[in-house]
Amino acid sequence: MKTVFPRFSDDSATRVFLACLPALFAASTPAEALVCGLWTAGALGAAALFFILTGFLFPVKFRETALYLWLAVTAQIFFRPAGLHPVLIVSVFLLIPRRLFMEGAKAGVIRQTLMRIVFFPLVFVLLGAFHEMLGERLRVWSFQLPAGGYLLLAAAALLWQNQPGRKIKRSAQ
Amino acid sequence: MNAEAFWMAAGGFLLAFQPGAELKTPRWTGILRRCLFETVELFLHTVFLTALYGQAARLYPDVKIGECFPLYYALGAYALKILRQKEGVFLAASLILGLSFSGMDLSLKESAFRAARLASGTAIYALLLLCAQRRLVFSRQPASFEGLPQVFLLAAFLALALHSLEGLFGF
């Protein structure tokens, strides 16, 4: 039996849940969460596209620095003119595939990036909506604290972990 | 509870969880030393960069330097990361704390106090979470994703515990 997203690895899911963390604290309404999620996904797509197409032009030692310069400029764009919180750049940083500059891994990187672009705003908007509903509308006090964000993330991670068809990996000794 | 608690919780969680290191849990002996050094470094990162920014704003009052704070802080944090040869996770925590100053108009003294509060709160949260992870969740190095829901739950309970202690560190 296959999982709901058979091509979406556990590593990607971990990254998506972690990337939600700073962004969840920066957005307070579902509409804001949607805007933040779309901007973050767009920034991830733009960074991945740029470095997949032009990564080979940079000297190997300079690639990480070039990526970081790109992210710094993106943080500035988030702040002005987009008017969002620049901490969203940490989410982009966490979502960027680790093998972005690896030779011969382009297909894998593109697939991973596309999955994260789709999955991140989806998860983030859902979490943002629940956060707002429980914290602001129903006034559950624990959801007005940082603890609320973690409780939601724990629930989402638990659901992911127990989805039908998921194979459980053995822990490394 | 104030907004600073959110940034402390996010930064502390990333420092404790170490996503790049596949959930490695350090030895007990390293935990205290790491926490101490991280507090000092986070504090110095934030104060150094915000002080430079404040000085620049004072020297050029006509130019809206505050508008470029994220670019400036991100570049400064990366330069310090290269100089100190720190990991990506430390950079992420530094960015979370530093970028929370965006749009604020604080004096150097206020910035230093705020940075000290943020850095110490983040390091203590990270330390407590590391200890709890080590004691309650991971007795061995887990595979990717295993243990993530438990770590999120621990983080939530820790935040609630700090809140119940008269809102320690603004929680």
mmCIF file of C-alpha atoms in Angstrom:
data_model
loop_
_atom_site.group_PDB
_atom_site.id
_atom_site.type_symbol
_atom_site.label_atom_id
_atom_site.label_comp_id
_atom_site.label_asym_id
_atom_site.label_seq_id
_atom_site.Cartn_x
_atom_site.Cartn_y
_atom_site.Cartn_z
ATOM 1 C CA MET A 1 0.000 0.000 0.000
ATOM 2 C CA LYS A 2 1.348 3.410 -0.956
ATOM 3 C CA THR A 3 1.319 6.550 1.175
ATOM 4 C CA VAL A 4 -0.687 9.670 0.281
ATOM 5 C CA PHE A 5 2.457 11.266 -1.172
ATOM 6 C CA PRO A 6 4.591 8.266 -2.203
ATOM 7 C CA ARG A 7 7.402 10.372 -3.672
ATOM 8 C CA PHE A 8 7.697 12.679 -0.702
ATOM 9 C CA SER A 9 10.500 11.446 1.556
ATOM 10 C CA ASP A 10 10.679 11.608 5.345
ATOM 11 C CA ASP A 11 13.615 13.982 5.042
ATOM 12 C CA SER A 12 11.507 16.403 2.995
ATOM 13 C CA ALA A 13 8.644 16.114 5.485
ATOM 14 C CA THR A 14 11.040 16.920 8.355
ATOM 15 C CA ARG A 15 12.279 19.968 6.463
ATOM 16 C CA VAL A 16 8.744 21.173 5.712
ATOM 17 C CA PHE A 17 7.639 20.850 9.343
ATOM 18 C CA LEU A 18 10.762 22.648 10.568
ATOM 19 C CA ALA A 19 10.345 25.380 7.940
ATOM 20 C CA CYS A 20 6.821 25.997 9.241
ATOM 21 C CA LEU A 21 8.238 26.861 12.667
ATOM 22 C CA PRO A 22 9.597 30.429 12.178
ATOM 23 C CA ALA A 23 6.917 31.237 9.601
ATOM 24 C CA LEU A 24 4.120 30.093 11.934
ATOM 25 C CA PHE A 25 5.225 32.670 14.499
ATOM 26 C CA ALA A 26 5.399 35.426 11.841
ATOM 27 C CA ALA A 27 1.836 34.962 10.462
ATOM 28 C CA SER A 28 -1.190 35.538 12.672
ATOM 29 C CA THR A 29 -4.167 35.001 10.324
ATOM 30 C CA PRO A 30 -4.939 32.347 7.662
ATOM 31 C CA ALA A 31 -4.804 35.033 4.940
ATOM 32 C CA GLU A 32 -1.376 36.115 6.164
ATOM 33 C CA ALA A 33 -0.303 32.468 6.308
ATOM 34 C CA LEU A 34 -1.418 31.999 2.701
ATOM 35 C CA VAL A 35 0.532 35.058 1.542
ATOM 36 C CA CYS A 36 3.626 34.043 3.547
ATOM 37 C CA GLY A 37 3.399 30.447 2.292
ATOM 38 C CA LEU A 38 3.123 31.497 -1.338
ATOM 39 C CA TRP A 39 5.984 34.001 -1.065
ATOM 40 C CA THR A 40 8.198 31.418 0.645
ATOM 41 C CA ALA A 41 7.380 28.778 -1.965
ATOM 42 C CA GLY A 42 8.016 31.319 -4.732
ATOM 43 C CA ALA A 43 11.371 32.291 -3.215
ATOM 44 C CA LEU A 44 12.332 28.620 -2.916
ATOM 45 C CA GLY A 45 11.370 27.990 -6.551
ATOM 46 C CA ALA A 46 13.279 31.046 -7.781
ATOM 47 C CA ALA A 47 16.437 30.119 -5.822
ATOM 48 C CA ALA A 48 16.347 26.492 -6.967
ATOM 49 C CA LEU A 49 15.693 27.433 -10.610
ATOM 50 C CA PHE A 50 18.472 30.019 -10.638
ATOM 51 C CA PHE A 51 21.079 27.722 -9.105
ATOM 52 C CA ILE A 52 20.072 24.653 -11.140
ATOM 53 C CA LEU A 53 20.488 26.672 -14.338
ATOM 54 C CA THR A 54 23.551 28.712 -13.409
ATOM 55 C CA GLY A 55 25.182 26.799 -10.530
ATOM 56 C CA PHE A 56 27.947 25.459 -12.779
ATOM 57 C CA LEU A 57 29.049 29.027 -13.551
ATOM 58 C CA PHE A 58 30.136 29.619 -9.956
ATOM 59 C CA PRO A 59 33.450 28.282 -8.625
ATOM 60 C CA VAL A 60 32.797 25.340 -6.278
ATOM 61 C CA LYS A 61 33.985 27.215 -3.172
ATOM 62 C CA PHE A 62 31.863 30.254 -3.978
ATOM 63 C CA ARG A 63 28.554 28.398 -4.551
ATOM 64 C CA GLU A 64 27.403 28.395 -0.941
ATOM 65 C CA THR A 65 28.253 32.092 -0.614
ATOM 66 C CA ALA A 66 26.362 32.878 -3.826
ATOM 67 C CA LEU A 67 23.324 31.032 -2.494
ATOM 68 C CA TYR A 68 23.559 32.952 0.728
ATOM 69 C CA LEU A 69 23.841 36.303 -1.051
ATOM 70 C CA TRP A 70 20.719 35.334 -2.978
ATOM 71 C CA LEU A 71 18.927 34.562 0.305
ATOM 72 C CA ALA A 72 20.016 37.882 1.859
ATOM 73 C CA VAL A 73 18.577 39.773 -1.112
ATOM 74 C CA THR A 74 15.401 37.687 -0.820
ATOM 75 C CA ALA A 75 15.132 38.672 2.880
ATOM 76 C CA GLN A 76 15.323 42.294 1.821
ATOM 77 C CA ILE A 77 12.589 41.757 -0.806
ATOM 78 C CA PHE A 78 10.401 40.079 1.832
ATOM 79 C CA PHE A 79 10.768 43.126 4.093
ATOM 80 C CA ARG A 80 10.474 45.867 1.436
ATOM 81 C CA PRO A 81 8.639 45.935 -0.968
ATOM 82 C CA ALA A 82 6.609 42.816 -0.013
ATOM 83 C CA GLY A 83 5.992 44.028 3.551
ATOM 84 C CA LEU A 84 6.383 40.568 5.116
ATOM 85 C CA HIS A 85 8.506 39.523 8.073
ATOM 86 C CA PRO A 86 12.077 38.830 6.834
ATOM 87 C CA VAL A 87 12.368 35.824 9.167
ATOM 88 C CA LEU A 88 10.604 33.865 6.399
ATOM 89 C CA ILE A 89 14.052 33.591 4.841
ATOM 90 C CA VAL A 90 14.900 30.989 7.498
ATOM 91 C CA SER A 91 12.053 28.861 6.118
ATOM 92 C CA VAL A 92 13.477 29.192 2.603
ATOM 93 C CA PHE A 93 16.926 28.309 3.975
ATOM 94 C CA LEU A 94 15.547 25.149 5.621
ATOM 95 C CA LEU A 95 13.573 24.126 2.528
ATOM 96 C CA ILE A 96 16.452 24.320 0.026
ATOM 97 C CA PRO A 97 17.472 20.760 -0.960
ATOM 98 C CA ARG A 98 20.835 19.710 0.443
ATOM 99 C CA ARG A 99 21.945 18.244 -2.913
ATOM 100 C CA LEU A 100 21.365 21.502 -4.838
ATOM 101 C CA PHE A 101 25.001 21.773 -5.927
ATOM 102 C CA MET A 102 25.681 18.055 -6.256
ATOM 103 C CA GLU A 103 26.740 16.882 -9.716
ATOM 104 C CA GLY A 104 24.251 14.554 -11.445
ATOM 105 C CA ALA A 105 21.452 15.080 -8.935
ATOM 106 C CA LYS A 106 19.448 17.628 -10.941
ATOM 107 C CA ALA A 107 16.373 15.448 -11.502
ATOM 108 C CA GLY A 108 16.185 14.564 -7.808
ATOM 109 C CA VAL A 109 16.641 18.195 -6.766
ATOM 110 C CA ILE A 110 13.923 19.397 -9.163
ATOM 111 C CA ARG A 111 11.484 16.741 -7.920
ATOM 112 C CA GLN A 112 12.280 17.486 -4.279
ATOM 113 C CA THR A 113 11.917 21.252 -4.818
ATOM 114 C CA LEU A 114 8.604 20.891 -6.628
ATOM 115 C CA MET A 115 7.201 18.673 -3.880
ATOM 116 C CA ARG A 116 8.300 21.157 -1.228
ATOM 117 C CA ILE A 117 6.837 24.084 -3.210
ATOM 118 C CA VAL A 118 3.452 22.329 -3.251
ATOM 119 C CA PHE A 119 3.555 20.789 0.204
ATOM 120 C CA PHE A 120 4.898 23.721 2.255
ATOM 121 C CA PRO A 121 2.120 26.287 1.584
ATOM 122 C CA LEU A 122 -0.489 23.546 2.026
ATOM 123 C CA VAL A 123 0.774 22.460 5.443
ATOM 124 C CA PHE A 124 1.532 26.019 6.493
ATOM 125 C CA VAL A 125 -1.905 27.412 5.621
ATOM 126 C CA LEU A 126 -3.617 24.533 7.428
ATOM 127 C CA LEU A 127 -1.465 25.034 10.524
ATOM 128 C CA GLY A 128 -1.933 28.809 10.359
ATOM 129 C CA ALA A 129 -5.717 28.407 10.128
ATOM 130 C CA PHE A 130 -5.852 26.033 13.117
ATOM 131 C CA HIS A 131 -3.495 28.295 15.083
ATOM 132 C CA GLU A 132 -5.703 31.311 14.481
ATOM 133 C CA MET A 133 -8.949 29.434 15.136
ATOM 134 C CA LEU A 134 -7.783 27.914 18.426
ATOM 135 C CA GLY A 135 -5.756 30.874 19.681
ATOM 136 C CA GLU A 136 -7.768 33.901 18.533
ATOM 137 C CA ARG A 137 -11.356 32.743 18.030
ATOM 138 C CA LEU A 138 -11.761 29.968 20.610
ATOM 139 C CA ARG A 139 -9.280 31.674 22.957
ATOM 140 C CA VAL A 140 -7.567 28.462 24.046
ATOM 141 C CA TRP A 141 -4.793 30.010 26.143
ATOM 142 C CA SER A 142 -2.085 27.488 25.282
ATOM 143 C CA PHE A 143 -2.481 28.362 21.596
ATOM 144 C CA GLN A 144 -1.714 31.999 22.356
ATOM 145 C CA LEU A 145 1.734 30.886 23.556
ATOM 146 C CA PRO A 146 4.664 29.424 21.569
ATOM 147 C CA ALA A 147 3.517 26.041 22.902
ATOM 148 C CA GLY A 148 0.464 26.138 20.618
ATOM 149 C CA GLY A 149 2.588 26.146 17.468
ATOM 150 C CA TYR A 150 4.545 23.144 18.713
ATOM 151 C CA LEU A 151 1.370 21.259 19.637
ATOM 152 C CA LEU A 152 0.035 21.747 16.112
ATOM 153 C CA LEU A 153 3.335 20.694 14.580
ATOM 154 C CA ALA A 154 3.416 17.617 16.820
ATOM 155 C CA ALA A 155 -0.081 16.678 15.669
ATOM 156 C CA ALA A 156 0.861 17.174 12.001
ATOM 157 C CA ALA A 157 4.062 15.158 12.383
ATOM 158 C CA LEU A 158 2.165 12.402 14.201
ATOM 159 C CA LEU A 159 -0.373 12.215 11.374
ATOM 160 C CA TRP A 160 2.433 12.043 8.817
ATOM 161 C CA GLN A 161 4.222 9.344 10.780
ATOM 162 C CA ASN A 162 1.108 7.180 11.069
ATOM 163 C CA GLN A 163 -0.264 7.569 7.559
ATOM 164 C CA PRO A 164 -1.331 4.274 5.988
ATOM 165 C CA GLY A 165 1.352 2.546 3.944
ATOM 166 C CA ARG A 166 4.333 4.328 5.461
ATOM 167 C CA LYS A 167 7.315 2.065 6.072
ATOM 168 C CA ILE A 168 8.961 2.517 9.448
ATOM 169 C CA LYS A 169 12.728 2.903 9.219
ATOM 170 C CA ARG A 170 14.877 1.258 11.848
ATOM 171 C CA SER A 171 16.782 3.664 14.057
ATOM 172 C CA ALA A 172 20.529 3.763 13.505
ATOM 173 C CA GLN A 173 22.626 2.499 16.416
ATOM 174 C CA MET B 1 3.867 36.442 27.362
ATOM 175 C CA ASN B 2 5.527 38.670 24.797
ATOM 176 C CA ALA B 3 6.538 38.308 21.147
ATOM 177 C CA GLU B 4 10.180 37.658 22.051
ATOM 178 C CA ALA B 5 9.206 34.249 23.436
ATOM 179 C CA PHE B 6 8.206 33.087 19.948
ATOM 180 C CA TRP B 7 11.623 33.905 18.523
ATOM 181 C CA MET B 8 13.411 32.343 21.505
ATOM 182 C CA ALA B 9 11.331 29.185 21.118
ATOM 183 C CA ALA B 10 11.977 28.940 17.360
ATOM 184 C CA GLY B 11 15.709 29.629 17.651
ATOM 185 C CA GLY B 12 16.117 27.342 20.664
ATOM 186 C CA PHE B 13 14.254 24.511 18.963
ATOM 187 C CA LEU B 14 16.491 24.657 15.886
ATOM 188 C CA LEU B 15 19.648 24.761 18.028
ATOM 189 C CA ALA B 16 18.506 21.766 20.047
ATOM 190 C CA PHE B 17 17.155 19.760 17.132
ATOM 191 C CA GLN B 18 20.118 20.271 14.740
ATOM 192 C CA PRO B 19 18.295 19.322 11.509
ATOM 193 C CA GLY B 20 21.486 19.279 9.447
ATOM 194 C CA ALA B 21 23.079 16.756 11.779
ATOM 195 C CA GLU B 22 20.309 14.138 11.473
ATOM 196 C CA LEU B 23 19.090 14.483 15.053
ATOM 197 C CA LYS B 24 22.466 13.772 16.618
ATOM 198 C CA THR B 25 22.341 14.155 20.358
ATOM 199 C CA PRO B 26 25.615 15.308 21.882
ATOM 200 C CA ARG B 27 27.190 13.909 25.017
ATOM 201 C CA TRP B 28 26.165 15.397 28.352
ATOM 202 C CA THR B 29 29.600 16.907 28.849
ATOM 203 C CA GLY B 30 29.291 18.884 25.641
ATOM 204 C CA ILE B 31 25.793 20.213 26.335
ATOM 205 C CA LEU B 32 26.639 22.785 29.013
ATOM 206 C CA ARG B 33 29.755 24.009 27.239
ATOM 207 C CA ARG B 34 27.853 24.370 23.973
ATOM 208 C CA CYS B 35 25.003 26.216 25.647
ATOM 209 C CA LEU B 36 27.360 28.696 27.287
ATOM 210 C CA PHE B 37 29.284 29.412 24.096
ATOM 211 C CA GLU B 38 26.121 29.689 22.035
ATOM 212 C CA THR B 39 24.625 32.229 24.427
ATOM 213 C CA VAL B 40 27.730 34.377 24.261
ATOM 214 C CA GLU B 41 28.054 34.074 20.479
ATOM 215 C CA LEU B 42 24.395 34.752 19.760
ATOM 216 C CA PHE B 43 24.525 37.774 22.040
ATOM 217 C CA LEU B 44 27.695 39.099 20.396
ATOM 218 C CA HIS B 45 26.318 38.449 16.873
ATOM 219 C CA THR B 46 23.143 40.349 17.567
ATOM 220 C CA VAL B 47 24.656 43.223 19.528
ATOM 221 C CA PHE B 48 27.564 43.698 17.138
ATOM 222 C CA LEU B 49 25.348 43.847 14.064
ATOM 223 C CA THR B 50 22.592 45.966 15.577
ATOM 224 C CA ALA B 51 25.202 48.370 17.022
ATOM 225 C CA LEU B 52 26.789 48.785 13.593
ATOM 226 C CA TYR B 53 23.347 49.379 12.157
ATOM 227 C CA GLY B 54 22.524 51.962 14.848
ATOM 228 C CA GLN B 55 25.802 53.752 14.222
ATOM 229 C CA ALA B 56 25.173 53.866 10.476
ATOM 230 C CA ALA B 57 21.667 55.214 11.040
ATOM 231 C CA ARG B 58 23.099 57.942 13.271
ATOM 232 C CA LEU B 59 25.803 58.918 10.767
ATOM 233 C CA TYR B 60 23.442 59.076 7.807
ATOM 234 C CA PRO B 61 20.104 60.304 9.184
ATOM 235 C CA ASP B 62 18.810 61.286 5.733
ATOM 236 C CA VAL B 63 19.218 57.793 4.281
ATOM 237 C CA LYS B 64 16.605 55.290 5.393
ATOM 238 C CA ILE B 65 19.061 52.621 6.512
ATOM 239 C CA GLY B 66 16.378 50.831 8.506
ATOM 240 C CA GLU B 67 14.704 49.869 5.239
ATOM 241 C CA CYS B 68 17.753 47.731 4.366
ATOM 242 C CA PHE B 69 18.123 46.076 7.777
ATOM 243 C CA PRO B 70 17.349 42.464 6.660
ATOM 244 C CA LEU B 71 19.899 42.576 3.820
ATOM 245 C CA TYR B 72 22.480 44.144 6.055
ATOM 246 C CA TYR B 73 21.898 41.778 8.982
ATOM 247 C CA ALA B 74 21.839 38.652 6.788
ATOM 248 C CA LEU B 75 25.140 39.584 5.148
ATOM 249 C CA GLY B 76 26.712 40.434 8.495
ATOM 250 C CA ALA B 77 25.524 37.151 10.040
ATOM 251 C CA TYR B 78 26.955 35.206 7.105
ATOM 252 C CA ALA B 79 30.306 37.014 7.381
ATOM 253 C CA LEU B 80 30.436 36.151 11.101
ATOM 254 C CA LYS B 81 29.448 32.547 10.319
ATOM 255 C CA ILE B 82 32.403 32.229 7.929
ATOM 256 C CA LEU B 83 34.805 33.863 10.374
ATOM 257 C CA ARG B 84 33.699 31.668 13.292
ATOM 258 C CA GLN B 85 33.180 28.543 11.103
ATOM 259 C CA LYS B 86 29.754 27.846 12.573
ATOM 260 C CA GLU B 87 27.078 25.441 11.292
ATOM 261 C CA GLY B 88 24.042 26.374 9.225
ATOM 262 C CA VAL B 89 21.734 25.775 12.196
ATOM 263 C CA PHE B 90 23.544 28.398 14.269
ATOM 264 C CA LEU B 91 23.185 30.807 11.366
ATOM 265 C CA ALA B 92 19.438 30.079 11.191
ATOM 266 C CA ALA B 93 19.055 30.777 14.931
ATOM 267 C CA SER B 94 21.100 33.967 14.616
ATOM 268 C CA LEU B 95 18.909 35.075 11.705
ATOM 269 C CA ILE B 96 15.711 34.390 13.651
ATOM 270 C CA LEU B 97 16.913 36.464 16.603
ATOM 271 C CA GLY B 98 18.511 39.244 14.553
ATOM 272 C CA LEU B 99 15.725 39.662 12.009
ATOM 273 C CA SER B 100 13.223 40.020 14.853
ATOM 274 C CA PHE B 101 14.737 43.520 15.257
ATOM 275 C CA SER B 102 13.431 44.478 11.779
ATOM 276 C CA GLY B 103 11.310 47.600 11.759
ATOM 277 C CA MET B 104 12.253 48.507 15.348
ATOM 278 C CA ASP B 105 13.814 51.817 16.282
ATOM 279 C CA LEU B 106 15.907 50.985 19.326
ATOM 280 C CA SER B 107 18.869 52.717 20.930
ATOM 281 C CA LEU B 108 22.107 50.806 21.377
ATOM 282 C CA LYS B 109 21.373 50.235 25.084
ATOM 283 C CA GLU B 110 17.865 48.921 24.354
ATOM 284 C CA SER B 111 19.213 46.716 21.559
ATOM 285 C CA ALA B 112 21.891 45.263 23.832
ATOM 286 C CA PHE B 113 19.348 44.457 26.569
ATOM 287 C CA ARG B 114 16.953 42.922 24.093
ATOM 288 C CA ALA B 115 19.736 40.891 22.457
ATOM 289 C CA ALA B 116 20.923 39.656 25.860
ATOM 290 C CA ARG B 117 17.374 38.585 26.784
ATOM 291 C CA LEU B 118 16.852 36.846 23.440
ATOM 292 C CA ALA B 119 20.235 35.091 23.458
ATOM 293 C CA SER B 120 19.999 33.850 27.042
ATOM 294 C CA GLY B 121 16.360 32.753 26.638
ATOM 295 C CA THR B 122 17.174 30.908 23.407
ATOM 296 C CA ALA B 123 20.197 29.153 24.879
ATOM 297 C CA ILE B 124 18.333 28.086 28.034
ATOM 298 C CA TYR B 125 15.384 26.816 26.009
ATOM 299 C CA ALA B 126 17.785 24.902 23.743
ATOM 300 C CA LEU B 127 19.628 23.454 26.748
ATOM 301 C CA LEU B 128 16.452 22.283 28.493
ATOM 302 C CA LEU B 129 15.107 20.803 25.272
ATOM 303 C CA LEU B 130 18.396 19.023 24.573
ATOM 304 C CA CYS B 131 18.405 17.530 28.066
ATOM 305 C CA ALA B 132 14.772 16.449 27.741
ATOM 306 C CA GLN B 133 15.386 14.929 24.292
ATOM 307 C CA ARG B 134 18.412 13.052 25.529
ATOM 308 C CA ARG B 135 16.650 11.801 28.645
ATOM 309 C CA LEU B 136 13.166 11.061 27.336
ATOM 310 C CA VAL B 137 13.172 10.546 23.565
ATOM 311 C CA PHE B 138 16.474 9.463 22.108
ATOM 312 C CA SER B 139 18.638 6.896 23.796
ATOM 313 C CA ARG B 140 20.337 6.309 20.437
ATOM 314 C CA GLN B 141 20.731 8.199 17.203
ATOM 315 C CA PRO B 142 17.424 7.958 15.337
ATOM 316 C CA ALA B 143 16.776 7.737 11.604
ATOM 317 C CA SER B 144 15.398 10.778 9.792
ATOM 318 C CA PHE B 145 11.952 11.867 11.018
ATOM 319 C CA GLU B 146 11.698 9.255 13.799
ATOM 320 C CA GLY B 147 11.076 11.044 17.055
ATOM 321 C CA LEU B 148 10.031 14.339 15.446
ATOM 322 C CA PRO B 149 6.465 14.362 16.898
ATOM 323 C CA GLN B 150 7.855 13.578 20.349
ATOM 324 C CA VAL B 151 10.394 16.416 20.095
ATOM 325 C CA PHE B 152 7.650 18.862 19.068
ATOM 326 C CA LEU B 153 5.572 17.704 22.041
ATOM 327 C CA LEU B 154 8.536 18.134 24.383
ATOM 328 C CA ALA B 155 9.075 21.649 23.015
ATOM 329 C CA ALA B 156 5.408 22.457 23.672
ATOM 330 C CA PHE B 157 5.506 21.120 27.240
ATOM 331 C CA LEU B 158 8.748 22.973 27.901
ATOM 332 C CA ALA B 159 7.216 26.241 26.675
ATOM 333 C CA LEU B 160 4.181 25.617 28.896
ATOM 334 C CA ALA B 161 6.418 24.840 31.865
ATOM 335 C CA LEU B 162 8.381 28.076 31.379
ATOM 336 C CA HIS B 163 5.094 29.965 31.091
ATOM 337 C CA SER B 164 3.837 28.462 34.339
ATOM 338 C CA LEU B 165 7.024 29.627 36.109
ATOM 339 C CA GLU B 166 5.708 33.191 36.225
ATOM 340 C CA GLY B 167 6.398 33.629 32.502
ATOM 341 C CA LEU B 168 10.128 32.982 32.792
ATOM 342 C CA PHE B 169 12.013 34.652 29.880
ATOM 343 C CA GLY B 170 8.748 36.119 28.644
ATOM 344 C CA PHE B 171 7.171 32.706 27.964
#
